[in-house]
Each structure stands twice: as structure tokens, then as C-alpha cells.
């Protein structure tokens, strides 16, 4: 019997079971709903992924027919949706890419790489470069279709093309350059070339293919390569290095520049240029310089010889006229003539000295003395010197003697005379017959300006600067000249702190001016030597002098100079040997020795005198026409007591003799 309690339990159990079933069913329902919602969400995501994809996306069936297409495909390829649908996606590919695409698609499950490049034709028949990616759609292990993603590569391709073009341009430029560019890297312990281009490569008998991949020693002869290796190493150590090389008859200049990456040298770029022409010019210049030095030496030698040759006859002219000058028996007119001879002779001597000066100026060795002098004194002296020539041309010289300004200048009087004489001589030379010369003065800012104005041919304006350069002359073959005068004037005046210039009108005349520093009132004026006051006083000492000299007129001159010195006995020898013999036989107080003797030179005679105990202590004075400083220094070094340059100045000669006879 079924009791009530059992029925209750049964109902209770049934109720519970039902509740449980309801709960289970509810949970299942909720889960299914959730799955459904999830699935829907997934579909939305998937659609969004396709619809908003920045690439072309086609969904295709197993044969490659397009079943779905995204908006990007229409935007990029410019087709309508219908133009895509149910068409094989291969049909949009360039025919050269089509086979590749088919192969990839039909072996999609076997292929590792499912992407490739291809050109796709758009609606405007333009070929768009694209990167294609194929993704299979697999359901229950079976491929039911595929997604075809196509990414536009136009920009990348364009960019690549641009880079390629730039690279080609660069290589072309490097190839077309006159020089050469190369690179090398270090591999093991060798430097291997990685680039070598440029026109010079071929000239050197090389080529890019011969160089690239080769080490230095694979290109150059061993010795050459050994010589360049240190530079290669140095550049690899990080230092910009350069060197010169001679390859195949061509001189090249090479610079090596290291390229750094994160502080490490990763390669070295080298550049080479052809310096053969420069080398040749350099060589020519060295040769020209050597020749110029030689020519300069020859010039100095010439000047020294010329000076020597002119001094010898001048010694007689000046010496004898100095002797004549002091003769009591002369008439006034004769005395005037002698003075003129002396003046002219001394001027000639000055000119010779000036020629020597020219070479000294060039060598920067000319010394300028400065003293206060009155310009009028010097001008008058110069006018007197040039007046005879001016008279022959009927030229009248007017000097502004009445100038009331300061006329005292601080200059080297000899040099100033030289300058003024040059300008005056030119003013006569380049003047017309019966022309005029005006000498005027003006004081401006501590300078006295002296103008020498002529009425001659004038100078064209384009030549007015040039006339101050050495050896420049205008075309006038009938007028003699060397073209040296004005350049000497310019250099001398500059040494004295002044300037020279010219204002000239063609056919009207020229105004040459010089500026001279004005003397300060406190400076003492030096008066020119009064030649009449020169005292030629005889030597009052009982002495015996030996004069070794071959030139009869020089012998006669010294004899005449010493004639009044009654206590002096003069012995003459005309050769070195004769002189040495006489010096050995008799005791002399002084020896005068000419340096250019016919049988032996004066230095040799001097050596012999010094070797002999009997003569070693006798003072020996050199008498020579060699006026170069080097000659003088050489003689003093050689043991001569003094050195007298011909032509002899009598008072100077006598005072030097006295000095050694004391
Ligand atoms: P030189 O008179 O020996 O030729 P200079 O150096 O004194 O050399 O002068 C250089 C040139 O300047 C002369 O050849 C001449 O052409 C020109 N010159 C110089 N002085 C005058 C002048 N007063 N008038 C015209 N031309 C002049």
C-alpha cells in the first residue's frame, strides 16, 4: 500500500527533479543565446574587418571566382561591384603575373609563402603594383574558398624607383667625374676595395672590375703598395689622410676619409685627382726659380765686375783731379775745370754705387741714413749737374727759390739727390725742345711736396702706374733709357718714408711729385761737405811703404799723393812675386796691396806674407776696385788690416795710412 508519506516524498522528489530539469534547460538556453550573440558579434567583426580594410579584399570560391568584394577594391581599382562579381580574380592580373597567381592559389594549402607581387589592372587600364596575400577559408578541414588581400605598393615602388634613380645618378656622376672615387673595408688583415669609379681609373690603366674585391697589393706593384699601406691603415684608424702617388705615368693626389658608425670606422672613402699638370708646373717653377737664382747670381757678378771695371779708370780721373785741385799754380778757370771734372767724376761714382744699390734694394739690404737737410741746397746741386744737358735742348729750369714754407727735410741726402737727378733728367729727356721745367714746393701734413713739372710729351693715363715698375718704358726708341730710374726712385723714396706720383696730360707735360718728411725744428741741419775745405795734409813720419800694384796710373797716383810726405819712402812692385821678394829683403812699416795682380791674386800674396816671420806682423791694406760688401768682409777675414775701395779719396787714404803707421 502506498501510504501518504510515500506519495509526498514522491511528489517532492518529482518536484525537485522538474525544478532541476527546468534549471538545466534554462542554463542551456542562456548558453545558446550567448553563443548566438557571440556568433553574431563575430560576424559583425569579420564584416567590419573586410569592409573597412585599407587593402583590396576579395572573397573567392575554390575556382577563384569573386563572391564578395570590399569597398576599398572599388575605390582603388575604380570598378563597379558587379564588374568584379563572378569574375575570376586572375583576370585582373597582368598576364605575366597570372600564371604565378594561379599556381599559388591552386596550391594554397601546400605553399609556405602565400604572398607575391603582381600588377593589377584598374578600370582606367592602369597597372597598379600590389602585394597579394592569399588566405584559405577552411571549413571542416576542407578549403571552401579564399580571401585575396591586395595591398597597393605604388608609393613603395615609386620610392624604390626614386632611390634607384638617385643611386644610378650618383654612380653615373662618380663614373663621369674627372678624378676617381673608391672605397675599401677591412677584411681580416687586408683592405679590400668595394668601389672604384671615375674617369681617372681608366687613365691609370685600371677598371672598376679590376679593383673591386681586390686588396691594395693585388692592384699595385709590391713596392708601391707597401708605400701606400701605412696611409690605408691610418685612415682605417680614423684619421683623414692624404698622399701622392705615381701610377702609369700619372701623378695623383689621394685623400682617404674614414666613415664612422657608432664610433667605429666601417669603411674608408678615397678620392683621387690627377695632379700631373700641377706637378709639371711645379717642376717648371722650381726650374724657373733655379734659373732666376742663377740669373740673379750672374747679375750680381755682372754688377760687381762692371763696378770694378769702371772704378779702375775713375781712380785715375778722381785721384789726379784731386791732386790737381790743390795745386797752387792753377788759374781760376783751370780750377773751375778741375772742379767740374771732380764733380762729374764723383757723380759717375755715385751712379756706379747706385747700380750696386739696385741689387741691394732687391735683396732688402739697402741702408738709408736720415739727417736734416735743406732741400734748396740739394735741388741747386742737382740743377747744376743737369743744367749743361738742359741748355743743349734749350730747356729752361725755373726753381721756386722764394718758397717761404719749411724747406728742411729729414732724408738721406745722397739718395734724395739720386731721386731728384732721375726726375730732372727725365723732365729734360722727355721734354720738347725749348721746353720748361718748373720746380715748386708745398707743405702738407708734415711732408714737403716737391713738384717737377715739364712741358713734354706727357704719359697716357693707363701707363701712369706702370712707369714705376722696373724696366717699363713707353714707345720712344729715339730716347735712350733703361726703364730702371723711376722704379729706383719709388723704392728709395719709400725707404725714406715718402711717396712719389705723377699727374700727366698727353701732349701737355707731366708733373712728377715726391713727398719728403719735414724735419723737426729741433733737429740739427747738416751742411754739405765744403770741398774746398778738404785738407790733404802730408804724413810727417819716417816710414817705408811697399805698394804692390800692376796698374801704372795707380802706382803714379799713390806716388803723387805721397810726394808731399817727404819722410815717407815708397817702394813699388808690379807683380806679387816681386813684392814678396822685396818684403822678404827689407823691413816695411806698411804694405799696400792690390787684389788683382797679374801673376797671383792678392789673397795668395797675403797668405805668403803671413807665413813668413819677417813679414807676418806688417799691416797690409787692400786696395781694390771690388766694392761689394762680401769682398770687403772676405779681405778682413783673411787678415787684411783695412780695405780701401778705388777710386781713392785722398784725405781718407792718408788718414787710414796714418792710422796704421802710428
Ligand atoms: P728710362 O727713362 O730710363 O726709360 P724711367 O724709369 O726713368 O726709365 O722712366 C720710365 C718711363 O716712364 C720712360 O721710359 C718714359 O716712357 C716714362 N717717363 C718718365 N718720365 C717721363 C716724363 N717726364 N715725361 C714723359 N714720360 C716719362
XYZ file of C-alpha atoms and ligand atoms in Angstrom:
689
model
C 0.000 0.000 0.000
C 1.059 3.277 -0.871
C 0.950 5.497 2.099
C 0.532 9.250 2.039
C 4.001 9.890 3.255
C 5.407 7.971 0.336
C 3.198 9.921 -2.046
C 4.539 13.131 -0.509
C 8.091 12.039 -0.891
C 7.408 11.012 -4.470
C 5.780 14.339 -5.282
C 8.564 16.140 -3.533
C 11.211 14.226 -5.490
C 9.355 14.766 -8.738
C 9.082 18.448 -7.993
C 12.752 18.679 -7.308
C 13.579 16.739 -10.464
C 11.381 19.056 -12.520
C 12.963 22.102 -10.954
C 16.380 20.649 -11.744
C 15.388 19.927 -15.350
C 13.979 23.438 -15.705
C 17.203 24.871 -14.305
C 19.314 22.716 -16.648
C 17.154 23.694 -19.622
C 17.311 27.363 -18.640
C 21.076 27.223 -18.368
C 21.276 25.559 -21.807
C 19.007 28.192 -23.283
C 21.053 31.009 -21.782
C 24.229 29.398 -23.101
C 22.784 29.016 -26.589
C 21.655 32.595 -26.578
C 25.103 33.625 -25.523
C 26.675 31.516 -28.301
C 24.327 33.039 -30.794
C 25.141 36.532 -29.676
C 28.837 35.715 -29.776
C 28.487 34.355 -33.268
C 26.636 37.482 -34.370
C 29.334 39.672 -32.856
C 31.981 37.649 -34.610
C 30.211 38.082 -37.915
C 29.979 41.841 -37.366
C 33.700 41.977 -36.532
C 34.561 39.904 -39.530
C 32.455 42.065 -41.814
C 33.917 45.211 -40.363
C 37.387 43.789 -40.911
C 36.604 43.227 -44.549
C 34.521 46.322 -45.193
C 36.962 48.737 -43.586
C 40.115 47.017 -44.593
C 42.607 49.507 -46.116
C 43.519 46.820 -48.670
C 41.539 45.332 -51.508
C 39.767 42.202 -50.164
C 38.114 39.725 -52.436
C 36.370 36.603 -51.143
C 36.696 33.931 -53.812
C 35.391 30.394 -54.253
C 37.561 27.331 -54.848
C 37.912 28.251 -58.525
C 38.977 31.797 -57.777
C 35.664 33.408 -58.703
C 34.966 36.544 -56.750
C 31.966 36.174 -54.485
C 32.469 39.207 -52.358
C 34.367 42.427 -52.718
C 35.092 45.221 -50.195
C 34.638 48.978 -50.821
C 38.423 49.579 -50.945
C 38.614 47.376 -54.047
C 36.102 49.599 -55.787
C 37.766 52.765 -54.621
C 41.256 51.746 -55.562
C 40.591 49.872 -58.791
C 37.661 52.089 -59.813
C 35.353 49.214 -60.922
C 31.654 48.810 -60.044
C 30.848 45.955 -57.660
C 29.140 43.990 -60.472
C 32.247 44.193 -62.630
C 34.065 42.104 -60.008
C 31.444 39.600 -59.008
C 31.550 36.099 -60.535
C 34.743 37.006 -62.396
C 37.950 35.085 -61.740
C 40.292 37.266 -59.734
C 43.159 36.103 -62.010
C 41.585 38.016 -64.878
C 42.554 41.283 -63.227
C 46.243 40.306 -63.140
C 48.875 41.226 -65.683
C 49.401 38.246 -67.944
C 52.997 37.797 -66.760
C 51.730 37.501 -63.166
C 48.651 35.405 -63.910
C 50.353 32.013 -64.011
C 52.166 32.711 -60.785
C 48.838 33.705 -59.150
C 47.070 30.545 -60.372
C 49.900 28.352 -59.169
C 49.869 29.974 -55.734
C 46.086 29.773 -55.474
C 45.673 26.159 -56.544
C 48.485 25.013 -54.280
C 47.454 27.244 -51.475
C 47.391 24.510 -48.877
C 50.824 23.211 -49.865
C 52.616 26.544 -50.174
C 54.513 28.125 -47.316
C 54.622 31.591 -48.784
C 51.195 32.728 -49.796
C 52.099 36.236 -50.853
C 53.612 37.615 -54.025
C 53.924 40.796 -56.093
C 51.691 41.341 -59.093
C 50.363 44.093 -61.303
C 46.564 44.533 -61.288
C 44.738 46.455 -63.956
C 42.310 49.097 -62.800
C 39.211 50.342 -64.629
C 41.316 53.037 -66.326
C 43.693 50.391 -67.697
C 46.458 51.454 -65.373
C 48.662 48.747 -63.905
C 48.824 49.043 -60.145
C 51.731 47.266 -58.400
C 50.315 45.267 -55.488
C 51.347 42.821 -52.820
C 48.896 39.909 -52.932
C 48.247 37.694 -49.893
C 46.072 34.591 -50.185
C 44.320 33.236 -47.071
C 42.367 29.961 -47.475
C 38.880 29.552 -45.936
C 38.842 26.099 -44.411
C 35.676 24.502 -43.103
C 35.846 21.041 -41.550
C 39.329 20.590 -42.892
C 38.267 21.431 -46.442
C 39.131 24.545 -48.387
C 35.906 26.190 -49.369
C 37.347 29.349 -50.808
C 39.892 32.065 -50.001
C 40.371 35.629 -49.097
C 42.554 37.598 -51.530
C 44.180 40.633 -49.941
C 45.860 43.120 -52.317
C 47.929 45.993 -50.891
C 48.747 48.988 -53.100
C 52.534 49.218 -53.471
C 52.584 52.203 -55.868
C 54.150 54.506 -53.311
C 56.710 51.949 -52.216
C 57.570 51.155 -55.803
C 57.786 54.839 -56.667
C 60.013 55.404 -53.644
C 62.209 52.477 -54.581
C 62.443 53.753 -58.140
C 63.424 57.174 -56.891
C 66.144 55.691 -54.687
C 67.320 53.536 -57.565
C 67.438 56.547 -59.875
C 69.315 58.594 -57.311
C 71.770 55.725 -56.907
C 72.192 55.466 -60.652
C 72.675 59.232 -60.908
C 75.262 59.085 -58.171
C 77.128 56.222 -59.775
C 76.903 57.988 -63.117
C 78.286 61.175 -61.584
C 81.083 59.266 -59.891
C 81.829 57.487 -63.148
C 81.832 60.711 -65.136
C 83.981 62.735 -62.715
C 87.459 63.663 -63.881
C 89.031 62.160 -60.774
C 88.163 58.908 -59.089
C 86.282 57.723 -56.029
C 86.917 54.443 -54.325
C 86.035 52.710 -51.092
C 87.608 49.989 -49.067
C 86.825 47.946 -45.984
C 88.977 45.809 -43.754
C 88.544 42.078 -44.110
C 90.846 40.073 -41.883
C 94.163 41.842 -42.174
C 93.561 43.070 -45.714
C 91.953 46.195 -47.109
C 89.537 45.200 -49.841
C 88.190 47.699 -52.350
C 84.419 47.832 -52.609
C 84.045 50.593 -55.205
C 86.224 52.307 -57.760
C 84.780 54.676 -60.345
C 85.736 57.791 -62.267
C 87.480 58.726 -65.485
C 90.863 58.697 -63.804
C 90.546 54.933 -63.148
C 90.832 54.183 -66.829
C 93.683 56.672 -67.304
C 95.598 54.790 -64.634
C 95.187 51.599 -66.663
C 92.691 50.153 -64.157
C 88.982 49.419 -64.253
C 86.232 49.127 -61.695
C 86.086 45.350 -62.132
C 89.865 45.044 -61.739
C 89.811 46.978 -58.476
C 86.618 45.958 -56.686
C 87.163 42.943 -54.489
C 90.939 43.312 -54.622
C 93.365 44.287 -51.873
C 95.929 47.037 -52.375
C 98.666 44.542 -53.137
C 96.518 42.950 -55.813
C 96.482 46.231 -57.739
C 99.815 47.967 -57.394
C 103.360 46.708 -57.662
C 104.592 45.465 -54.292
C 106.818 48.479 -53.551
C 104.078 50.985 -54.393
C 101.521 49.062 -52.364
C 103.902 48.817 -49.388
C 104.401 52.572 -49.557
C 100.647 53.301 -49.508
C 99.705 50.735 -46.869
C 100.522 52.992 -43.863
C 98.110 55.638 -45.212
C 95.382 52.989 -45.651
C 95.964 51.852 -42.064
C 95.971 55.381 -40.727
C 92.617 56.156 -42.390
C 91.193 52.909 -41.026
C 92.349 54.077 -37.593
C 90.098 57.116 -38.046
C 92.371 59.840 -39.448
C 91.803 61.714 -42.705
C 94.955 61.001 -44.657
C 96.385 62.021 -47.993
C 99.290 61.006 -50.138
C 100.708 61.425 -53.603
C 101.318 58.537 -55.943
C 102.767 57.984 -59.376
C 100.882 55.372 -61.370
C 101.277 54.657 -65.060
C 102.935 57.989 -65.813
C 100.307 59.961 -63.892
C 100.769 61.806 -60.624
C 97.706 61.513 -58.379
C 96.750 63.118 -55.116
C 94.667 60.830 -52.926
C 92.635 61.670 -49.831
C 91.287 58.940 -47.566
C 88.319 59.785 -45.303
C 87.060 57.266 -42.753
C 83.292 56.716 -42.412
C 82.122 56.162 -38.833
C 79.119 54.308 -37.487
C 78.596 54.409 -33.739
C 82.188 55.472 -33.248
C 83.610 52.656 -35.380
C 85.181 53.026 -38.817
C 83.042 50.942 -41.158
C 84.606 51.916 -44.464
C 87.022 54.426 -45.961
C 86.137 56.632 -48.914
C 89.051 57.620 -51.086
C 89.187 60.282 -53.751
C 91.955 60.815 -56.236
C 92.731 63.657 -58.607
C 95.192 63.926 -61.435
C 97.921 66.389 -60.440
C 100.264 65.702 -63.329
C 99.794 69.185 -64.800
C 100.303 70.816 -61.412
C 103.409 68.710 -60.867
C 104.791 69.770 -64.213
C 104.051 73.422 -63.467
C 105.670 72.984 -60.057
C 108.701 71.464 -61.684
C 108.814 74.293 -64.205
C 108.503 76.795 -61.387
C 111.335 75.170 -59.451
C 113.396 75.200 -62.611
C 112.451 78.825 -63.272
C 113.347 79.692 -59.691
C 116.696 77.964 -60.034
C 117.257 79.843 -63.262
C 116.210 83.109 -61.616
C 118.638 82.446 -58.760
C 121.328 81.717 -61.313
C 120.416 84.840 -63.282
C 120.481 86.841 -60.085
C 123.896 85.494 -59.263
C 125.014 86.337 -62.777
C 123.539 89.812 -62.344
C 125.364 90.354 -59.055
C 128.539 89.107 -60.664
C 127.966 91.403 -63.619
C 127.300 94.379 -61.363
C 130.350 93.663 -59.310
C 132.508 93.288 -62.454
C 131.067 96.401 -64.028
C 131.605 98.363 -60.881
C 135.169 97.058 -60.755
C 135.879 97.912 -64.377
C 134.520 101.455 -64.015
C 136.228 102.128 -60.735
C 139.693 101.474 -62.124
C 139.714 104.353 -64.644
C 137.746 106.519 -62.212
C 140.550 106.064 -59.715
C 142.841 107.866 -62.115
C 140.285 110.573 -63.011
C 139.321 111.367 -59.433
C 142.756 110.769 -57.964
C 144.651 113.043 -60.329
C 141.996 115.732 -60.328
C 142.094 115.737 -56.517
C 145.847 116.247 -56.773
C 145.347 118.966 -59.379
C 142.719 120.686 -57.277
C 145.244 121.528 -54.574
C 147.919 122.820 -56.981
C 148.595 126.465 -56.175
C 149.664 127.298 -59.725
C 146.223 126.737 -61.264
C 144.401 129.676 -62.851
C 140.829 130.360 -61.761
C 139.484 128.843 -64.953
C 141.642 125.730 -64.633
C 140.487 125.319 -61.033
C 136.865 125.583 -62.238
C 137.525 122.913 -64.877
C 139.123 120.598 -62.339
C 136.160 121.072 -60.040
C 133.796 120.166 -62.876
C 135.842 117.048 -63.624
C 135.742 116.120 -59.942
C 132.012 116.807 -59.714
C 131.244 114.750 -62.811
C 133.592 112.005 -61.684
C 132.008 111.870 -58.279
C 128.573 111.758 -59.836
C 129.703 108.890 -62.007
C 130.959 107.146 -58.914
C 127.605 107.721 -57.257
C 125.854 106.199 -60.240
C 128.030 103.118 -60.033
C 127.194 102.854 -56.379
C 123.522 103.258 -57.213
C 123.631 100.362 -59.626
C 125.015 98.285 -56.811
C 122.226 99.677 -54.631
C 119.622 98.367 -57.004
C 120.688 94.825 -56.286
C 120.863 95.639 -52.586
C 117.318 97.068 -52.620
C 116.108 93.924 -54.313
C 117.801 91.869 -51.621
C 116.351 94.181 -48.943
C 119.834 95.118 -47.813
C 119.946 98.822 -48.635
C 120.603 101.022 -45.635
C 119.209 104.552 -45.570
C 120.678 107.206 -43.321
C 118.454 110.091 -42.259
C 119.540 113.600 -41.493
C 118.130 117.066 -41.737
C 118.974 118.825 -44.981
C 117.775 121.922 -46.736
C 116.007 120.946 -49.927
C 117.239 124.034 -51.784
C 120.883 123.051 -51.293
C 120.296 119.677 -52.882
C 117.999 120.993 -55.618
C 120.543 123.603 -56.632
C 123.271 120.980 -56.730
C 121.117 118.771 -58.950
C 120.115 121.662 -61.221
C 123.805 122.489 -61.717
C 124.511 118.903 -62.651
C 121.749 118.683 -65.251
C 121.960 122.244 -66.496
C 124.535 121.551 -69.281
C 122.205 118.955 -70.839
C 119.157 121.201 -70.411
C 120.975 124.017 -72.188
C 121.676 121.847 -75.247
C 117.895 121.330 -75.617
C 117.098 124.958 -74.887
C 115.179 123.935 -71.781
C 114.781 126.488 -69.048
C 114.644 125.323 -65.418
C 112.724 127.547 -63.004
C 113.151 126.784 -59.305
C 110.754 128.382 -56.803
C 113.535 129.704 -54.577
C 111.132 132.128 -52.976
C 109.097 129.350 -51.364
C 108.536 130.545 -47.805
C 107.473 127.282 -46.140
C 109.674 124.894 -44.183
C 112.330 123.607 -46.547
C 114.200 121.368 -44.158
C 113.575 117.691 -44.713
C 114.686 114.599 -42.870
C 116.219 112.408 -45.556
C 119.289 110.617 -46.846
C 120.909 113.402 -48.912
C 122.704 111.074 -51.333
C 119.514 109.161 -52.035
C 117.484 112.348 -52.367
C 119.988 113.667 -54.870
C 119.729 110.420 -56.762
C 115.924 110.751 -56.826
C 115.906 114.391 -57.909
C 118.521 113.805 -60.589
C 116.451 110.967 -62.001
C 113.324 113.128 -62.151
C 115.153 116.139 -63.577
C 116.934 114.062 -66.204
C 113.588 112.565 -67.261
C 111.997 116.047 -67.341
C 114.729 117.056 -69.790
C 114.806 113.788 -71.775
C 111.044 113.617 -72.351
C 110.593 117.404 -72.792
C 110.231 119.242 -76.071
C 112.943 121.498 -77.499
C 112.941 124.867 -75.717
C 110.540 123.494 -73.155
C 110.268 124.416 -69.496
C 110.804 122.737 -66.179
C 109.206 124.210 -63.060
C 110.257 123.131 -59.601
C 107.682 124.103 -56.983
C 107.020 123.220 -53.348
C 104.130 122.843 -50.939
C 103.929 121.780 -47.297
C 101.114 119.377 -46.355
C 100.704 117.390 -43.144
C 104.355 117.010 -42.080
C 105.512 116.487 -45.635
C 107.219 118.720 -48.142
C 105.918 118.073 -51.648
C 108.394 118.807 -54.424
C 106.876 119.066 -57.906
C 108.996 118.730 -61.028
C 106.792 119.796 -63.849
C 107.748 119.594 -67.509
C 106.159 120.677 -70.773
C 106.973 117.455 -72.613
C 105.127 114.589 -74.280
C 103.109 113.512 -71.233
C 102.156 109.983 -70.235
C 98.896 108.191 -71.161
C 96.762 107.622 -68.052
C 96.833 103.809 -68.362
C 100.652 103.858 -68.164
C 100.976 106.245 -65.227
C 101.134 103.403 -62.665
C 103.264 101.129 -64.790
C 106.154 103.548 -65.295
C 107.181 102.894 -61.688
C 107.709 99.190 -62.325
C 111.211 98.044 -63.288
C 112.117 98.083 -66.962
C 108.799 99.558 -68.132
C 109.241 102.083 -70.940
C 106.825 103.735 -73.332
C 107.461 103.509 -77.075
C 110.093 106.110 -77.919
C 113.048 104.330 -79.461
C 114.875 107.582 -80.189
C 115.218 108.337 -76.466
C 117.725 106.226 -74.602
C 116.882 104.699 -71.273
C 116.748 101.531 -69.251
C 113.363 101.817 -67.522
C 115.059 101.436 -64.134
C 115.126 105.054 -62.979
C 111.576 105.535 -61.727
C 111.383 102.139 -60.042
C 114.560 103.035 -58.150
C 113.046 106.442 -57.301
C 109.919 104.775 -55.931
C 111.818 102.307 -53.794
C 114.238 104.885 -52.464
C 111.566 107.422 -51.599
C 109.537 104.779 -49.817
C 112.607 103.804 -47.804
C 112.804 107.432 -46.699
C 109.142 107.446 -45.662
C 107.892 109.442 -48.650
C 105.855 108.855 -51.786
C 106.167 109.510 -55.492
C 103.433 110.096 -58.049
C 102.630 111.703 -61.356
C 99.869 113.803 -62.883
C 100.169 113.955 -66.615
C 98.286 115.027 -69.732
C 99.262 113.520 -73.040
C 100.984 116.108 -75.200
C 100.890 118.721 -72.436
C 103.524 117.568 -69.964
C 103.934 115.758 -66.681
C 104.061 116.784 -63.048
C 106.146 114.322 -61.043
C 105.911 114.892 -57.308
C 107.680 113.454 -54.309
C 106.753 113.871 -50.663
C 109.538 114.127 -48.105
C 109.203 114.018 -44.309
C 109.662 117.536 -42.939
C 112.395 117.904 -40.350
C 111.509 118.790 -36.799
C 112.839 122.272 -35.845
C 114.901 120.685 -33.032
C 116.828 118.513 -35.497
C 120.268 119.803 -36.421
C 120.849 120.692 -40.007
C 123.908 119.132 -41.601
C 125.779 121.222 -44.070
C 127.076 119.621 -47.209
C 130.799 118.972 -47.280
C 132.637 122.034 -48.450
C 135.028 120.501 -50.931
C 137.353 123.496 -50.718
C 137.868 122.736 -47.091
C 139.221 119.275 -47.743
C 142.659 119.145 -46.260
C 145.212 116.886 -47.813
C 147.956 117.019 -45.257
C 151.213 115.148 -45.783
C 152.432 112.378 -43.436
C 155.303 113.529 -41.213
C 156.727 110.160 -40.246
C 159.842 108.392 -41.335
C 158.437 105.198 -42.726
C 158.882 102.846 -45.665
C 155.828 101.670 -47.552
C 155.617 98.960 -50.173
C 152.904 99.294 -52.816
C 152.244 96.155 -54.860
C 150.162 97.133 -57.899
C 150.324 96.396 -61.619
C 148.411 99.421 -62.962
C 150.935 102.187 -63.781
C 148.419 105.003 -63.343
C 147.506 103.761 -59.859
C 151.204 103.494 -58.998
C 151.741 107.015 -60.263
C 148.727 108.326 -58.372
C 149.855 106.937 -54.993
C 153.387 108.160 -55.705
C 151.995 111.640 -56.367
C 149.760 111.541 -53.284
C 152.741 110.723 -51.079
C 155.109 113.169 -52.835
C 154.460 115.865 -50.265
C 155.103 113.408 -47.421
C 158.877 113.834 -47.553
C 159.630 111.363 -44.768
C 157.771 108.531 -46.473
C 159.781 106.209 -48.701
C 157.604 104.410 -51.205
C 158.731 101.233 -52.943
C 156.770 99.882 -55.865
C 156.357 96.295 -57.070
C 154.332 95.434 -60.173
C 153.812 91.712 -59.525
C 153.005 89.627 -56.492
C 156.262 87.701 -56.672
C 158.356 90.857 -56.933
C 156.511 92.322 -53.951
C 157.047 89.209 -51.827
C 160.733 89.206 -52.648
C 161.098 92.870 -51.713
C 159.150 92.352 -48.465
C 161.462 89.492 -47.586
C 164.581 91.566 -48.154
C 163.635 94.819 -46.497
C 161.641 95.829 -43.458
C 158.459 97.711 -44.343
C 156.151 99.628 -41.992
C 153.125 99.124 -44.197
C 152.151 97.265 -47.357
C 149.509 98.465 -49.812
C 148.333 95.505 -51.829
C 146.197 95.479 -54.965
C 143.986 92.381 -55.016
C 144.085 91.795 -58.772
C 147.674 91.197 -59.707
C 148.680 89.607 -62.994
C 150.704 86.702 -61.540
C 148.857 85.840 -58.322
C 145.856 87.198 -56.543
C 146.154 89.457 -53.519
C 144.829 86.816 -51.094
C 147.589 84.455 -52.133
C 150.201 87.179 -51.632
C 148.667 87.864 -48.220
C 148.973 84.164 -47.251
C 152.662 84.181 -48.195
C 153.271 87.356 -46.174
C 151.602 85.799 -43.123
C 153.603 82.577 -43.481
C 156.882 84.465 -43.363
C 158.029 85.518 -39.872
C 159.755 88.543 -41.316
C 156.572 89.895 -42.848
C 153.763 88.377 -40.769
C 153.376 91.394 -38.464
C 153.353 94.110 -41.140
C 149.932 95.782 -41.526
C 148.603 95.152 -45.034
C 145.921 97.375 -46.570
C 143.968 96.017 -49.518
C 143.414 98.417 -52.385
C 140.727 97.204 -54.695
C 138.082 98.194 -57.195
C 135.785 95.486 -55.843
C 133.147 97.418 -53.959
C 130.847 94.607 -52.887
C 130.419 94.179 -49.162
C 131.286 90.499 -49.444
C 134.700 91.383 -50.928
C 135.422 93.678 -48.022
C 134.336 91.105 -45.421
C 136.371 88.417 -47.109
C 139.501 90.554 -47.054
C 139.138 91.477 -43.390
C 138.538 87.818 -42.516
C 141.647 86.935 -44.468
C 143.795 89.111 -42.214
C 144.000 92.412 -44.098
C 144.182 95.367 -41.710
C 141.904 97.501 -43.867
C 140.218 97.644 -47.235
C 140.267 100.742 -49.430
C 137.929 100.900 -52.389
C 139.093 102.642 -55.549
C 138.713 105.395 -56.610
C 140.759 106.711 -53.737
C 139.570 109.656 -51.714
C 142.930 111.238 -50.902
C 142.164 112.566 -47.436
C 140.564 109.286 -46.440
C 143.536 107.387 -47.905
C 146.041 109.470 -45.956
C 144.172 109.217 -42.687
C 143.962 105.423 -42.955
C 147.663 105.216 -43.706
C 148.362 107.357 -40.672
C 146.229 105.081 -38.522
C 148.437 102.063 -39.302
C 151.718 103.959 -39.161
C 151.201 105.179 -35.627
P 114.038 105.485 -68.608
O 113.910 106.963 -68.646
O 115.435 105.028 -68.478
O 113.317 104.829 -69.714
P 112.454 105.628 -66.179
O 112.170 104.545 -65.190
O 113.088 106.834 -65.662
O 113.332 104.926 -67.287
O 111.101 106.009 -66.860
C 110.234 105.007 -67.299
C 109.377 105.502 -68.445
O 108.475 106.487 -67.973
C 110.157 106.165 -69.518
O 110.654 105.223 -70.462
C 109.123 107.090 -70.127
O 108.359 106.350 -71.045
C 108.254 107.467 -68.968
N 108.626 108.780 -68.411
C 109.393 109.020 -67.342
N 109.473 110.337 -67.088
C 108.725 110.952 -68.021
C 108.393 112.319 -68.298
N 108.852 113.315 -67.546
N 107.587 112.563 -69.340
C 107.116 111.573 -70.104
N 107.377 110.262 -69.900
C 108.178 109.961 -68.873
